[in-house]
Amino acid sequence: MVNLRPASQQLCRFLKSFGATNSSFFDRRNISRAAVSTMDGDKFSLPSNYSAEPSVWVEYIQLALEHKPLNLGQGFPDYAPPSYVTEALSKVTTGDNVLLNQYTRGFGHPPLVNALGKLYSKLLNRQINPQTEVLVTAGAYEALFSTIVGHTKPGDEIIIIEPFFDCYEAMVRAAHGVPRFIPLKPKKTSGTIMSSDWVLDPDELKGLFNAKTKAIILNTPHNPIGKVFNLEELKLIAELCSKWNVMCIADEVYEWLVYEPFKHIRIASLPGMWERTITIGSAGKTFSVTGWKTGWAYGPAHLMKNLQAVHQNCVYTCCTPVQEAVARGFELEMERFDSPECYFHSISKELVSKRDYMAKFLSDVGMVPTIPEGGYFMIADWTALENKVRLNEETDKLKDYRFTKWMSKNVKLQGIPPSAFYSDPHKPLGESYVRYCFFKKDENLQKAAEILQKWKSSS
Ligand code: IK2
């Protein structure tokens, strides 16, 4: 038997090697009482457009550190990324061109914006200007931030499709915007459920658009459902955006993670949509190097200039060697784009068997998974197992938080509670589910299957 080292233990060791302890990084008890007594009161309280609540990521990384479960929570692979990108990074930092270790152009390192411009010009069948229509950011996170903050005036309404990557709402509120939510709902709850079974009610969507609507945030392929929006769904969104003069913020970080026969359609490629769409991508997701935190946004210059204004006064310029290595990665992939070796095509082939393996082991223990058509997450309804979980041992209000915490501590398998991806009034819609990431070593997925089987058959 192979010596299995759960991903969470690797993460713990990794974080501890930098001095992280098992106590909360955000432990307010550590703040000196003397400091509090002279600086308390409203003057230094957090501005009301920010929330002091730790995000689900902060909370669940801490949970993993403390209880050392097999961690299928956060979205990253637990094995090595393609060697050509990591080798490129080490060559860049030690090579002859020492200036590659210094600041580069603020709106994006020239080789990277040129590579992105070339790639998306081909994919969108239009000439994209790398100087004015592409911006490199500190992860897709910063691309989202620069887009939302750069385009939201107080009172502007932003439509967010639920469940949603949790920072969307926080960023809209930070910009004094008003989030308007619409949930994807499953058409069925038993049998084989595909992510395409999760749909928007077209009338509900139409009813959200009005004169105050500034933007809609569209995430396809979707986290956490794995839905790949189809042409008909995208056409409706496009039609409403044109009718109400609304921009579309297209979060497409999983653009290369799509399982056959499904196809990712870039909404910016639909008639009339280039002019009103900012599309966001991530090197972390594209090359499986999430720790590199490099992303981008592209779109028409008249929309991009607002993002540049936010970026130049916040981040200004991103890590030069990482940008150079990512650019080299793109150059290689563009050369072999039409071959099956191209990572953009081979990655989904590699992941589909992991997806199917996870769907089977979750079903075998009585959970009801939604089979994703894209991305690397799977949600599953766990409520048939409720009688095996001592939910009353956990204090959280929401059941999926209680389920995932209890499982992490007692069964040693960690997932993410999907209610974190809903607005407050709609959180109950996520309570019956858990989200697992299947971009993990086969032996760790096998270990997860064994953990669940053993737990299921225990009395
Ligand atoms: N947009 C979406 C939809 C994402 O999923 C992510 C990364 N999320 O990964 C964490 C998880 O869900 O477990 C981002 C944006 C941010 O991407 P980046 O890492 O490039 O900032």
Coordinates of C-alpha atoms and ligand atoms in Angstrom, one line a residue:
M1 CA 0.0 0.0 0.0
V2 CA 1.3 3.5 -0.9
N3 CA 2.1 5.8 2.0
L4 CA -0.7 8.3 1.7
R5 CA -0.1 11.8 2.8
P6 CA -3.4 13.7 2.9
A7 CA -3.4 17.1 1.1
S8 CA -4.4 18.8 4.4
Q9 CA -1.3 17.5 6.1
Q10 CA 0.8 18.8 3.3
L11 CA -0.9 22.1 3.6
C12 CA -0.5 22.2 7.4
R13 CA 3.2 21.4 7.1
F14 CA 3.6 24.0 4.4
L15 CA 1.8 26.7 6.3
K16 CA 3.6 25.8 9.6
S17 CA 6.9 26.1 7.8
F18 CA 6.2 29.8 7.5
G19 CA 5.3 30.1 11.2
A20 CA 1.5 29.6 11.0
T21 CA 0.1 28.1 14.2
N22 CA -3.1 26.3 15.1
S23 CA -4.5 29.5 16.6
S24 CA -6.5 31.8 14.4
F25 CA -4.6 34.3 12.4
F26 CA -7.4 36.6 13.2
D27 CA -7.6 36.0 16.9
R28 CA -8.8 39.2 18.4
R29 CA -7.6 38.2 21.8
N30 CA -4.1 38.9 20.6
I31 CA -4.8 42.6 20.1
S32 CA -3.3 44.4 23.0
R33 CA -5.8 45.7 25.6
A34 CA -3.8 49.0 25.9
A35 CA -4.1 49.6 22.2
V36 CA -7.9 48.9 22.4
S37 CA -8.5 51.3 25.3
T38 CA -6.9 54.2 23.5
M39 CA -8.1 53.5 20.0
D40 CA -11.6 52.0 20.5
G41 CA -14.9 53.7 19.6
D42 CA -16.3 54.2 16.2
K43 CA -13.4 56.1 14.7
F44 CA -11.4 52.9 13.9
S45 CA -14.3 50.5 13.3
L46 CA -14.5 48.8 9.9
P47 CA -16.3 50.8 7.3
S48 CA -19.8 49.5 6.9
N49 CA -19.2 48.5 3.2
Y50 CA -16.8 45.7 4.4
S51 CA -17.7 42.6 6.5
A52 CA -15.6 41.5 9.5
E53 CA -16.8 37.9 9.1
P54 CA -13.9 35.6 8.1
S55 CA -14.6 34.2 4.6
V56 CA -15.3 30.5 4.2
W57 CA -11.6 30.1 3.0
V58 CA -10.1 31.7 6.1
E59 CA -12.4 29.5 8.3
Y60 CA -11.9 26.2 6.5
I61 CA -8.1 26.5 6.1
Q62 CA -8.0 27.0 9.8
L63 CA -10.3 24.0 10.3
A64 CA -7.9 21.8 8.2
L65 CA -4.9 23.0 10.2
E66 CA -6.5 22.0 13.4
H67 CA -8.1 18.7 12.5
K68 CA -5.9 17.5 9.7
P69 CA -8.6 15.9 7.5
L70 CA -8.1 14.7 3.9
N71 CA -8.8 18.1 2.4
L72 CA -11.1 18.1 -0.7
G73 CA -12.1 21.6 0.1
Q74 CA -10.2 24.3 -1.7
G75 CA -9.8 24.2 -5.5
F76 CA -6.3 23.3 -6.4
P77 CA -4.4 20.1 -7.5
D78 CA -2.3 18.3 -4.9
Y79 CA 0.2 17.2 -7.4
A80 CA 2.8 18.8 -9.7
P81 CA 1.7 21.3 -12.4
P82 CA 3.1 20.9 -16.0
S83 CA 6.9 20.9 -15.7
Y84 CA 7.4 23.4 -18.5
V85 CA 5.8 26.2 -16.6
T86 CA 7.7 25.6 -13.3
E87 CA 10.9 25.1 -15.2
A88 CA 10.3 28.3 -17.1
L89 CA 9.9 30.1 -13.8
S90 CA 13.1 28.9 -12.4
K91 CA 15.0 29.7 -15.6
V92 CA 13.5 33.2 -15.7
T93 CA 14.7 34.0 -12.2
T94 CA 18.2 32.7 -12.7
G95 CA 18.8 33.4 -16.4
D96 CA 20.9 36.0 -18.2
N97 CA 18.2 38.7 -18.3
V98 CA 18.5 39.8 -14.7
L99 CA 15.9 42.5 -15.3
L100 CA 13.2 39.8 -15.4
N101 CA 13.5 40.0 -11.6
Q102 CA 12.6 43.7 -11.6
Y103 CA 9.4 45.7 -12.1
T104 CA 7.7 45.5 -15.5
R105 CA 5.0 47.4 -17.3
G106 CA 2.1 48.1 -14.9
F107 CA -0.8 47.0 -17.0
G108 CA 1.0 43.8 -17.9
H109 CA 4.4 42.4 -18.8
P110 CA 4.7 42.9 -22.7
P111 CA 5.3 39.2 -23.5
L112 CA 2.2 38.2 -21.5
V113 CA -0.2 40.8 -22.8
N114 CA 1.0 40.0 -26.3
A115 CA 0.4 36.3 -25.8
L116 CA -3.0 36.9 -24.3
G117 CA -3.9 39.3 -27.1
K118 CA -2.8 36.7 -29.7
L119 CA -4.7 33.8 -28.1
Y120 CA -8.0 35.7 -27.5
S121 CA -7.9 37.4 -30.9
K122 CA -7.9 33.8 -32.4
L123 CA -10.6 32.6 -30.0
L124 CA -12.9 35.5 -30.5
N125 CA -12.1 36.0 -34.1
R126 CA -11.3 39.7 -33.7
Q127 CA -8.2 41.8 -33.4
I128 CA -7.5 42.5 -29.7
N129 CA -5.1 45.3 -28.8
P130 CA -2.8 43.9 -26.1
Q131 CA -1.8 47.5 -25.0
T132 CA -5.3 48.8 -24.4
E133 CA -7.6 45.8 -24.2
V134 CA -5.7 43.4 -21.9
L135 CA -4.8 43.9 -18.2
V136 CA -2.7 41.5 -16.1
T137 CA -3.8 41.3 -12.5
A138 CA -2.9 39.7 -9.1
G139 CA -5.1 36.7 -9.8
A140 CA -8.6 36.6 -11.3
Y141 CA -9.5 38.0 -7.8
E142 CA -7.9 41.3 -8.6
A143 CA -9.4 41.3 -12.1
L144 CA -12.8 41.0 -10.5
F145 CA -12.0 43.7 -7.9
S146 CA -10.7 46.2 -10.5
T147 CA -13.7 45.5 -12.8
I148 CA -16.4 45.7 -10.0
V149 CA -14.8 48.7 -8.2
G150 CA -13.9 50.4 -11.5
H151 CA -17.4 50.2 -12.8
T152 CA -19.7 50.5 -9.8
K153 CA -21.1 53.9 -8.7
P154 CA -23.1 54.1 -5.4
G155 CA -26.5 52.6 -5.9
D156 CA -25.7 50.8 -9.2
E157 CA -27.3 47.4 -9.2
I158 CA -25.2 44.3 -10.1
I159 CA -26.9 41.0 -10.9
I160 CA -25.3 38.0 -9.3
I161 CA -26.2 34.4 -10.2
E162 CA -26.4 32.1 -7.2
P163 CA -24.5 30.1 -6.0
F164 CA -21.6 32.5 -6.7
F165 CA -17.9 32.7 -6.0
D166 CA -18.2 34.4 -2.6
C167 CA -16.1 37.5 -3.2
Y168 CA -18.6 38.9 -5.8
E169 CA -21.0 40.1 -3.2
A170 CA -18.3 41.5 -0.9
M171 CA -16.7 43.4 -3.8
V172 CA -20.0 44.9 -5.0
R173 CA -20.8 46.0 -1.4
A174 CA -17.2 47.4 -1.1
A175 CA -18.0 49.6 -4.1
H176 CA -21.3 50.7 -2.6
G177 CA -23.2 48.8 -5.2
V178 CA -26.4 46.9 -4.7
P179 CA -26.2 43.2 -5.4
R180 CA -29.4 41.6 -6.9
F181 CA -29.5 37.8 -6.6
I182 CA -31.0 35.1 -8.8
P183 CA -30.5 31.5 -8.0
L184 CA -29.9 28.6 -10.3
K185 CA -32.3 25.9 -9.3
P186 CA -32.2 22.1 -10.0
K187 CA -34.9 20.9 -12.4
K188 CA -34.7 17.5 -10.6
T189 CA -33.4 16.2 -7.3
S190 CA -33.0 12.5 -7.9
G191 CA -31.6 10.1 -10.6
T192 CA -28.6 11.4 -12.5
I193 CA -28.4 15.1 -12.1
M194 CA -26.2 17.0 -14.5
S195 CA -25.1 20.6 -13.9
S196 CA -27.2 21.5 -16.9
D197 CA -30.2 20.6 -14.8
W198 CA -29.5 23.7 -12.8
V199 CA -31.2 26.5 -14.6
L200 CA -32.3 30.2 -14.2
D201 CA -35.9 31.1 -14.4
P202 CA -36.0 33.3 -17.5
D203 CA -38.8 35.5 -16.2
E204 CA -37.1 36.0 -12.9
L205 CA -34.0 37.0 -14.8
K206 CA -35.9 39.4 -17.0
G207 CA -37.5 40.9 -13.9
L208 CA -34.2 41.8 -12.3
F209 CA -33.0 44.1 -15.2
N210 CA -34.0 47.8 -14.8
A211 CA -32.6 51.3 -15.4
K212 CA -30.3 51.0 -12.4
T213 CA -28.7 47.7 -13.5
K214 CA -25.0 48.3 -14.3
A215 CA -23.7 44.8 -14.7
I216 CA -24.4 41.1 -14.5
I217 CA -21.7 38.7 -13.3
L218 CA -21.7 35.5 -15.3
N219 CA -19.4 32.6 -14.2
T220 CA -19.1 29.9 -16.8
P221 CA -17.9 27.1 -16.4
H222 CA -19.4 27.6 -13.0
N223 CA -18.0 27.2 -9.5
P224 CA -19.4 25.3 -7.5
I225 CA -22.1 23.7 -9.8
G226 CA -19.9 23.0 -12.8
K227 CA -22.5 24.3 -15.2
V228 CA -21.4 25.3 -18.6
F229 CA -23.9 27.9 -19.8
N230 CA -25.3 26.9 -23.2
L231 CA -25.9 29.1 -26.2
E232 CA -29.6 29.7 -25.5
E233 CA -28.9 30.7 -21.9
L234 CA -26.1 33.1 -23.0
K235 CA -28.2 34.6 -25.8
L236 CA -30.9 35.5 -23.2
I237 CA -28.3 37.2 -21.0
A238 CA -26.8 39.0 -24.0
E239 CA -30.3 40.2 -25.2
L240 CA -31.1 41.6 -21.8
C241 CA -27.7 43.3 -21.5
S242 CA -28.2 45.0 -24.9
K243 CA -31.8 45.9 -24.1
W244 CA -30.9 47.6 -20.7
N245 CA -27.4 48.8 -21.7
V246 CA -25.7 46.6 -19.1
M247 CA -22.2 45.3 -19.1
C248 CA -21.3 41.6 -18.5
I249 CA -18.5 40.6 -16.2
A250 CA -17.6 37.1 -17.5
D251 CA -15.6 35.1 -15.0
E252 CA -14.2 32.3 -17.2
V253 CA -11.4 31.1 -15.0
Y254 CA -12.3 27.5 -15.8
E255 CA -12.5 28.1 -19.6
W256 CA -10.2 25.0 -20.4
L257 CA -11.9 22.7 -17.9
V258 CA -14.9 21.4 -19.9
Y259 CA -15.9 17.8 -20.3
E260 CA -17.1 16.4 -23.7
P261 CA -19.5 16.8 -25.3
F262 CA -20.0 20.2 -23.6
K263 CA -18.3 23.3 -25.1
H264 CA -17.4 26.6 -23.4
I265 CA -18.8 29.6 -25.2
R266 CA -17.3 32.9 -24.5
I267 CA -20.2 35.4 -24.2
A268 CA -17.9 38.2 -25.6
S269 CA -18.1 36.3 -28.9
L270 CA -21.8 36.7 -29.2
P271 CA -23.1 39.5 -31.6
G272 CA -23.0 42.9 -29.8
M273 CA -21.3 41.6 -26.7
W274 CA -17.6 42.4 -27.2
E275 CA -18.4 46.1 -26.6
R276 CA -20.1 45.4 -23.2
T277 CA -18.1 42.5 -21.8
I278 CA -15.1 42.2 -19.5
T279 CA -13.8 38.6 -19.5
I280 CA -11.6 37.4 -16.7
G281 CA -9.1 34.5 -16.7
S282 CA -6.6 33.0 -14.3
A283 CA -3.1 31.5 -14.9
G284 CA -3.6 29.6 -11.6
K285 CA -6.5 27.7 -13.1
T286 CA -5.2 27.6 -16.7
F287 CA -1.8 26.1 -15.8
S288 CA -2.7 24.5 -12.5
V289 CA -0.5 26.9 -10.5
T290 CA -3.1 28.5 -8.2
G291 CA -0.3 29.9 -5.9
W292 CA 1.1 32.0 -8.7
K293 CA -1.9 34.3 -8.3
T294 CA -1.8 35.8 -11.8
G295 CA -4.9 36.6 -13.8
W296 CA -6.1 38.9 -16.4
A297 CA -9.1 40.8 -17.8
Y298 CA -9.7 41.6 -21.4
G299 CA -12.4 43.7 -23.1
P300 CA -12.9 46.9 -25.2
A301 CA -10.6 49.8 -24.3
H302 CA -13.5 52.0 -23.2
L303 CA -14.4 49.6 -20.4
M304 CA -10.8 48.5 -19.7
K305 CA -9.6 52.0 -18.8
N306 CA -11.6 51.9 -15.6
L307 CA -9.9 48.7 -14.5
Q308 CA -6.5 50.3 -15.3
A309 CA -7.4 53.2 -13.1
V310 CA -8.1 51.0 -10.1
H311 CA -5.2 48.6 -10.8
Q312 CA -2.6 51.4 -11.1
N313 CA -3.4 52.8 -7.7
C314 CA -3.8 49.5 -5.9
V315 CA -1.5 46.8 -7.3
Y316 CA 0.3 48.9 -10.0
T317 CA 2.4 46.0 -11.4
C318 CA 2.3 42.2 -11.0
C319 CA 5.1 39.7 -10.4
T320 CA 7.5 39.9 -13.4
P321 CA 9.1 36.4 -13.4
V322 CA 5.7 34.8 -13.0
Q323 CA 4.3 36.8 -15.9
E324 CA 7.3 35.9 -18.1
A325 CA 6.9 32.2 -17.2
V326 CA 3.1 32.2 -17.9
A327 CA 3.8 34.0 -21.2
R328 CA 6.2 31.2 -22.2
G329 CA 3.6 28.7 -21.2
F330 CA 1.1 30.3 -23.5
E331 CA 3.6 30.5 -26.4
L332 CA 4.2 26.8 -26.1
E333 CA 0.5 25.9 -25.9
M334 CA -0.4 28.2 -28.9
E335 CA 2.2 26.4 -31.0
R336 CA 0.6 23.0 -30.3
F337 CA -3.0 24.3 -29.9
D338 CA -4.4 22.0 -32.5
S339 CA -2.7 18.9 -31.1
P340 CA -4.2 16.7 -28.3
E341 CA -1.0 17.3 -26.3
C342 CA -2.0 20.9 -25.8
Y343 CA -2.6 21.2 -22.0
F344 CA -5.8 23.2 -22.7
H345 CA -7.3 20.1 -24.2
S346 CA -5.5 17.3 -22.3
I347 CA -6.4 18.7 -18.8
S348 CA -10.1 17.9 -19.2
K349 CA -9.2 14.4 -20.4
E350 CA -7.1 13.9 -17.3
L351 CA -9.8 15.1 -15.0
V352 CA -12.9 13.4 -16.4
S353 CA -12.0 10.0 -14.9
K354 CA -11.4 11.7 -11.5
R355 CA -14.8 13.4 -11.9
D356 CA -16.5 10.1 -12.7
Y357 CA -14.7 8.3 -9.9
M358 CA -15.8 10.9 -7.3
A359 CA -19.4 10.8 -8.6
K360 CA -19.4 7.0 -8.1
F361 CA -18.0 6.9 -4.6
L362 CA -20.3 9.7 -3.5
S363 CA -23.3 7.8 -4.9
D364 CA -22.2 4.5 -3.4
V365 CA -22.5 6.0 0.1
G366 CA -25.9 7.5 -0.6
M367 CA -25.1 11.1 -1.5
V368 CA -26.6 12.6 -4.7
P369 CA -23.9 14.3 -6.8
T370 CA -24.5 16.8 -9.5
I371 CA -22.3 15.8 -12.4
P372 CA -20.3 18.8 -13.5
E373 CA -19.8 19.6 -17.2
G374 CA -16.9 21.9 -16.4
G375 CA -14.6 23.1 -13.6
Y376 CA -13.2 20.8 -10.9
F377 CA -15.8 20.8 -8.2
M378 CA -18.7 18.6 -7.5
I379 CA -21.6 19.4 -5.2
A380 CA -23.5 16.5 -3.7
D381 CA -26.7 16.3 -1.6
W382 CA -25.7 14.7 1.7
T383 CA -29.0 14.7 3.5
A384 CA -29.7 11.0 3.1
L385 CA -26.8 10.5 5.5
E386 CA -28.1 13.0 8.1
N387 CA -28.8 10.3 10.7
K388 CA -25.1 9.4 10.7
V389 CA -24.0 12.9 11.6
R390 CA -24.3 14.4 15.0
L391 CA -25.2 17.9 13.7
N392 CA -26.0 19.1 17.2
E393 CA -22.3 18.9 18.2
E394 CA -21.7 21.9 16.0
T395 CA -23.1 25.4 16.7
D396 CA -23.4 27.0 13.3
K397 CA -26.8 28.0 12.1
L398 CA -26.5 26.5 8.7
K399 CA -26.7 22.7 8.3
D400 CA -24.0 22.4 5.6
Y401 CA -21.6 24.3 7.9
R402 CA -22.4 21.8 10.7
F403 CA -22.1 18.8 8.3
T404 CA -18.8 19.8 6.8
K405 CA -17.3 20.8 10.2
W406 CA -18.4 17.6 11.9
M407 CA -17.1 15.5 8.9
S408 CA -13.8 17.3 9.1
K409 CA -13.4 16.7 12.8
N410 CA -14.8 13.2 13.1
V411 CA -14.6 11.5 9.7
K412 CA -11.5 13.4 8.6
L413 CA -12.8 14.4 5.2
Q414 CA -13.2 18.0 4.4
G415 CA -15.5 19.7 1.9
I416 CA -16.8 23.2 1.6
P417 CA -20.3 24.3 2.7
P418 CA -22.1 25.7 -0.5
S419 CA -24.3 28.1 1.5
A420 CA -21.2 30.3 1.6
F421 CA -22.0 30.9 -2.1
Y422 CA -25.5 32.3 -1.5
S423 CA -26.8 35.7 -0.3
D424 CA -28.2 35.7 3.3
P425 CA -31.9 35.2 2.4
H426 CA -31.0 32.3 0.0
K427 CA -28.5 30.4 2.1
P428 CA -31.0 27.6 2.9
L429 CA -30.8 26.7 -0.8
G430 CA -27.2 25.5 -0.3
E431 CA -27.7 23.7 3.1
S432 CA -28.4 20.2 1.7
Y433 CA -25.1 20.2 -0.2
V434 CA -21.3 19.8 0.2
R435 CA -18.7 20.8 -2.4
Y436 CA -15.7 18.6 -3.0
C437 CA -12.7 19.3 -5.4
F438 CA -11.7 16.3 -7.5
F439 CA -8.5 17.7 -8.9
K440 CA -6.5 15.5 -6.5
K441 CA -4.1 12.5 -6.8
D442 CA -5.9 9.3 -7.6
E443 CA -4.6 7.8 -4.3
N444 CA -6.2 10.6 -2.4
L445 CA -9.5 10.3 -4.1
Q446 CA -9.3 6.6 -3.4
K447 CA -8.6 7.4 0.2
A448 CA -11.6 9.7 0.3
A449 CA -13.7 6.8 -1.1
E450 CA -12.4 4.5 1.6
I451 CA -13.0 7.0 4.4
L452 CA -16.6 7.4 3.3
Q453 CA -17.2 3.7 2.9
K454 CA -15.8 2.9 6.3
W455 CA -17.9 5.7 7.9
K456 CA -21.0 4.5 6.1
S457 CA -20.6 1.0 7.2
S458 CA -19.8 1.9 10.9
S459 CA -22.7 1.8 13.2
Ligands
IK2_1 N1 -13.3 33.1 -9.9 C1 -13.7 31.9 -9.6 C2 -15.0 31.4 -10.1 C3 -12.9 31.0 -8.9 O1 -13.3 29.8 -8.6 C4 -11.6 31.5 -8.4 C5 -10.7 30.7 -7.6 N2 -11.4 29.9 -6.7 O2 -10.7 28.9 -6.1 C6 -11.0 28.7 -4.7 C7 -12.1 27.7 -4.6 O3 -13.2 27.9 -5.0 O4 -11.8 26.7 -4.0 C8 -11.3 32.9 -8.8 C9 -12.2 33.6 -9.5 C10 -10.0 33.5 -8.3 O5 -8.9 33.0 -9.1 P1 -7.4 33.4 -8.8 O6 -6.9 32.3 -7.9 O7 -6.7 33.5 -10.1 O8 -7.5 34.7 -8.1

